[in-house]
């Protein structure tokens, strides 16, 4: 491990993250007896749901027409353009035309060929489910832990939303709709067992507050085990001789999404002569227009808006960055629980496409961990009234 971390330190450009070092664990660190030595290295962390939203916002800022809750039910290729039939959540259909089509449907990339194009997919995919669970915080240190399990997998224990620990992930073959992916009792038992082998504070399935699961759409390389399937991506391009281009993305992972996106754009350059030079490597996502640390930004929010407590200021800084000022300076409105005010909900609806209770509490934020049942009901009533007022106004 030390040799690997030496390479990690010296092969990667290191502007902001500290280098690795050895650490000695003390009894108060909460690890099981006999675990007294380890290594520490620096890495980045991300809220995946917010990363998706911020990329959509950035695309909109650059002129994209973002249609959420809309699926493509039919795609017909012409000599110079595609004609797409799109369907909104309520059943309304409409058509659009475009000069090129990118099939970046993730776990539905092959389904798009089968159901919308009615063509044979050039590649197969395997859906590998990764599940996570959240429990009350099991250690007080601010670092995340990487636990090495006897099955040669690793499990992360990450400080989460200040009061909790995020534990995951698993690697299980998934069959059926990606929408139906959820953690199994066997996975919960597995994660509890790994944690209990490393920490003095023991956990059980009854301690689990919330779970979530997703599927990784990996290229089918006929590997024997889910863990062995390649995490690399493949770009399949067609259209050089038979009309408008179709670019399909098979596989890939979150940490290299910008590199993948730039490679995809470069593949399409022959059809888009006005395409400029590469630019995404140094571009900041919406809200990233600050140069201090997130904690320093949170302290600035708490000083600027005296009604903000320190915990809420940190949550807001982590989620929105500098964009939080767009709604912090507005009239707060009523308090809906957990530090959530009307002004934040309005911002999420008007700027981040939030529609439902789950959008707000679990996708745009993780405040579902903090709002009790009556507060969630109050928020649902507020949303119903908001949407009703919009319908009347239109």
PDB file of N, CA and C in Angstrom, residues 37-79:
ATOM      1  N   UNK A  37      -2.186   0.638  12.967  1.00  0.00           N
ATOM      2  CA  UNK A  37      -1.340   1.303  11.985  1.00  0.00           C
ATOM      3  C   UNK A  37      -2.067   1.355  10.644  1.00  0.00           C
ATOM      4  N   UNK A  38      -1.906   2.468   9.942  1.00  0.00           N
ATOM      5  CA  UNK A  38      -2.528   2.595   8.629  1.00  0.00           C
ATOM      6  C   UNK A  38      -1.854   3.678   7.818  1.00  0.00           C
ATOM      7  N   UNK A  39      -2.478   4.059   6.732  1.00  0.00           N
ATOM      8  CA  UNK A  39      -1.956   5.106   5.865  1.00  0.00           C
ATOM      9  C   UNK A  39      -3.074   6.089   5.553  1.00  0.00           C
ATOM     10  N   UNK A  40      -2.679   7.327   5.343  1.00  0.00           N
ATOM     11  CA  UNK A  40      -3.649   8.373   5.029  1.00  0.00           C
ATOM     12  C   UNK A  40      -3.251   9.035   3.711  1.00  0.00           C
ATOM     13  N   UNK A  41      -4.249   9.266   2.869  1.00  0.00           N
ATOM     14  CA  UNK A  41      -4.008  10.025   1.647  1.00  0.00           C
ATOM     15  C   UNK A  41      -5.196  10.945   1.409  1.00  0.00           C
ATOM     16  N   UNK A  42      -5.016  11.915   0.543  1.00  0.00           N
ATOM     17  CA  UNK A  42      -6.057  12.905   0.270  1.00  0.00           C
ATOM     18  C   UNK A  42      -6.755  12.597  -1.048  1.00  0.00           C
ATOM     19  N   UNK A  43      -8.044  12.818  -1.062  1.00  0.00           N
ATOM     20  CA  UNK A  43      -8.832  12.610  -2.266  1.00  0.00           C
ATOM     21  C   UNK A  43      -9.965  13.622  -2.279  1.00  0.00           C
ATOM     22  N   UNK A  44     -10.722  13.653  -3.348  1.00  0.00           N
ATOM     23  CA  UNK A  44     -11.862  14.554  -3.461  1.00  0.00           C
ATOM     24  C   UNK A  44     -13.153  13.777  -3.205  1.00  0.00           C
ATOM     25  N   UNK A  45     -14.208  14.497  -2.818  1.00  0.00           N
ATOM     26  CA  UNK A  45     -15.514  13.851  -2.643  1.00  0.00           C
ATOM     27  C   UNK A  45     -16.557  14.645  -3.399  1.00  0.00           C
ATOM     28  N   UNK A  46     -17.676  13.993  -3.674  1.00  0.00           N
ATOM     29  CA  UNK A  46     -18.705  14.618  -4.500  1.00  0.00           C
ATOM     30  C   UNK A  46     -20.079  14.116  -4.077  1.00  0.00           C
ATOM     31  N   UNK A  47     -21.078  14.969  -4.210  1.00  0.00           N
ATOM     32  CA  UNK A  47     -22.479  14.576  -4.110  1.00  0.00           C
ATOM     33  C   UNK A  47     -22.932  14.313  -5.541  1.00  0.00           C
ATOM     34  N   UNK A  48     -23.137  13.054  -5.883  1.00  0.00           N
ATOM     35  CA  UNK A  48     -23.376  12.709  -7.286  1.00  0.00           C
ATOM     36  C   UNK A  48     -24.642  13.349  -7.842  1.00  0.00           C
ATOM     37  N   UNK A  49     -25.712  13.403  -7.055  1.00  0.00           N
ATOM     38  CA  UNK A  49     -26.957  13.989  -7.548  1.00  0.00           C
ATOM     39  C   UNK A  49     -26.784  15.478  -7.853  1.00  0.00           C
ATOM     40  N   UNK A  50     -26.065  16.184  -6.992  1.00  0.00           N
ATOM     41  CA  UNK A  50     -25.846  17.614  -7.235  1.00  0.00           C
ATOM     42  C   UNK A  50     -24.893  17.823  -8.410  1.00  0.00           C
ATOM     43  N   UNK A  51     -23.970  16.922  -8.611  1.00  0.00           N
ATOM     44  CA  UNK A  51     -23.070  17.031  -9.758  1.00  0.00           C
ATOM     45  C   UNK A  51     -23.862  16.974 -11.059  1.00  0.00           C
ATOM     46  N   UNK A  52     -24.847  16.093 -11.121  1.00  0.00           N
ATOM     47  CA  UNK A  52     -25.689  15.990 -12.318  1.00  0.00           C
ATOM     48  C   UNK A  52     -26.442  17.297 -12.543  1.00  0.00           C
ATOM     49  N   UNK A  53     -27.061  17.827 -11.493  1.00  0.00           N
ATOM     50  CA  UNK A  53     -27.830  19.065 -11.615  1.00  0.00           C
ATOM     51  C   UNK A  53     -26.940  20.220 -12.062  1.00  0.00           C
ATOM     52  N   UNK A  54     -25.764  20.333 -11.472  1.00  0.00           N
ATOM     53  CA  UNK A  54     -24.874  21.448 -11.806  1.00  0.00           C
ATOM     54  C   UNK A  54     -24.404  21.374 -13.254  1.00  0.00           C
ATOM     55  N   UNK A  55     -24.174  20.163 -13.756  1.00  0.00           N
ATOM     56  CA  UNK A  55     -23.799  20.038 -15.167  1.00  0.00           C
ATOM     57  C   UNK A  55     -24.949  20.451 -16.079  1.00  0.00           C
ATOM     58  N   UNK A  56     -26.174  20.088 -15.696  1.00  0.00           N
ATOM     59  CA  UNK A  56     -27.339  20.509 -16.484  1.00  0.00           C
ATOM     60  C   UNK A  56     -27.493  22.023 -16.456  1.00  0.00           C
ATOM     61  N   UNK A  57     -27.257  22.631 -15.289  1.00  0.00           N
ATOM     62  CA  UNK A  57     -27.338  24.085 -15.175  1.00  0.00           C
ATOM     63  C   UNK A  57     -26.279  24.759 -16.052  1.00  0.00           C
ATOM     64  N   UNK A  58     -25.076  24.179 -16.070  1.00  0.00           N
ATOM     65  CA  UNK A  58     -24.010  24.759 -16.875  1.00  0.00           C
ATOM     66  C   UNK A  58     -24.347  24.664 -18.363  1.00  0.00           C
ATOM     67  N   UNK A  59     -24.932  23.521 -18.749  1.00  0.00           N
ATOM     68  CA  UNK A  59     -25.344  23.372 -20.148  1.00  0.00           C
ATOM     69  C   UNK A  59     -26.404  24.402 -20.504  1.00  0.00           C
ATOM     70  N   UNK A  60     -27.363  24.612 -19.606  1.00  0.00           N
ATOM     71  CA  UNK A  60     -28.401  25.621 -19.849  1.00  0.00           C
ATOM     72  C   UNK A  60     -27.785  27.003 -19.988  1.00  0.00           C
ATOM     73  N   UNK A  61     -26.823  27.316 -19.124  1.00  0.00           N
ATOM     74  CA  UNK A  61     -26.163  28.622 -19.197  1.00  0.00           C
ATOM     75  C   UNK A  61     -25.472  28.831 -20.543  1.00  0.00           C
ATOM     76  N   UNK A  62     -25.091  27.727 -21.194  1.00  0.00           N
ATOM     77  CA  UNK A  62     -24.390  27.828 -22.472  1.00  0.00           C
ATOM     78  C   UNK A  62     -25.339  27.643 -23.659  1.00  0.00           C
ATOM     79  N   UNK A  63     -26.667  27.655 -23.383  1.00  0.00           N
ATOM     80  CA  UNK A  63     -27.630  27.649 -24.475  1.00  0.00           C
ATOM     81  C   UNK A  63     -28.394  26.362 -24.676  1.00  0.00           C
ATOM     82  N   UNK A  64     -28.144  25.333 -23.861  1.00  0.00           N
ATOM     83  CA  UNK A  64     -28.851  24.062 -24.032  1.00  0.00           C
ATOM     84  C   UNK A  64     -30.304  24.186 -23.588  1.00  0.00           C
ATOM     85  N   UNK A  65     -31.172  23.430 -24.235  1.00  0.00           N
ATOM     86  CA  UNK A  65     -32.576  23.325 -23.837  1.00  0.00           C
ATOM     87  C   UNK A  65     -32.711  22.028 -23.045  1.00  0.00           C
ATOM     88  N   UNK A  66     -32.772  22.127 -21.739  1.00  0.00           N
ATOM     89  CA  UNK A  66     -32.786  20.951 -20.862  1.00  0.00           C
ATOM     90  C   UNK A  66     -34.235  20.547 -20.593  1.00  0.00           C
ATOM     91  N   UNK A  67     -34.593  19.332 -20.992  1.00  0.00           N
ATOM     92  CA  UNK A  67     -35.951  18.816 -20.795  1.00  0.00           C
ATOM     93  C   UNK A  67     -35.893  17.664 -19.796  1.00  0.00           C
ATOM     94  N   UNK A  68     -36.200  17.957 -18.542  1.00  0.00           N
ATOM     95  CA  UNK A  68     -36.203  16.895 -17.535  1.00  0.00           C
ATOM     96  C   UNK A  68     -37.510  16.120 -17.601  1.00  0.00           C
ATOM     97  N   UNK A  69     -37.524  14.936 -16.994  1.00  0.00           N
ATOM     98  CA  UNK A  69     -38.718  14.080 -16.958  1.00  0.00           C
ATOM     99  C   UNK A  69     -39.279  13.855 -18.365  1.00  0.00           C
ATOM    100  N   UNK A  70     -38.378  13.682 -19.315  1.00  0.00           N
ATOM    101  CA  UNK A  70     -38.755  13.498 -20.718  1.00  0.00           C
ATOM    102  C   UNK A  70     -37.922  12.363 -21.300  1.00  0.00           C
ATOM    103  N   UNK A  71     -38.563  11.480 -22.044  1.00  0.00           N
ATOM    104  CA  UNK A  71     -37.817  10.366 -22.636  1.00  0.00           C
ATOM    105  C   UNK A  71     -37.979  10.362 -24.144  1.00  0.00           C
ATOM    106  N   UNK A  72     -37.007   9.787 -24.808  1.00  0.00           N
ATOM    107  CA  UNK A  72     -37.056   9.640 -26.250  1.00  0.00           C
ATOM    108  C   UNK A  72     -37.690   8.292 -26.567  1.00  0.00           C
ATOM    109  N   UNK A  73     -38.842   8.320 -27.267  1.00  0.00           N
ATOM    110  CA  UNK A  73     -39.530   7.061 -27.565  1.00  0.00           C
ATOM    111  C   UNK A  73     -39.309   6.599 -29.000  1.00  0.00           C
ATOM    112  N   UNK A  74     -38.782   7.511 -29.843  1.00  0.00           N
ATOM    113  CA  UNK A  74     -38.518   7.123 -31.225  1.00  0.00           C
ATOM    114  C   UNK A  74     -37.442   8.035 -31.805  1.00  0.00           C
ATOM    115  N   UNK A  75     -36.517   7.462 -32.545  1.00  0.00           N
ATOM    116  CA  UNK A  75     -35.458   8.234 -33.200  1.00  0.00           C
ATOM    117  C   UNK A  75     -35.295   7.735 -34.625  1.00  0.00           C
ATOM    118  N   UNK A  76     -35.432   8.638 -35.604  1.00  0.00           N
ATOM    119  CA  UNK A  76     -35.324   8.285 -37.020  1.00  0.00           C
ATOM    120  C   UNK A  76     -34.187   9.084 -37.638  1.00  0.00           C
ATOM    121  N   UNK A  77     -33.252   8.356 -38.271  1.00  0.00           N
ATOM    122  CA  UNK A  77     -32.095   9.008 -38.876  1.00  0.00           C
ATOM    123  C   UNK A  77     -32.385   9.419 -40.310  1.00  0.00           C
ATOM    124  N   UNK A  78     -32.057  10.677 -40.624  1.00  0.00           N
ATOM    125  CA  UNK A  78     -32.145  11.153 -41.994  1.00  0.00           C
ATOM    126  C   UNK A  78     -30.757  11.353 -42.563  1.00  0.00           C
ATOM    127  N   UNK A  79     -30.684  11.890 -43.784  1.00  0.00           N
ATOM    128  CA  UNK A  79     -29.380  12.083 -44.414  1.00  0.00           C
ATOM    129  C   UNK A  79     -28.565  13.175 -43.738  1.00  0.00           C
TER     130      UNK A  79
END
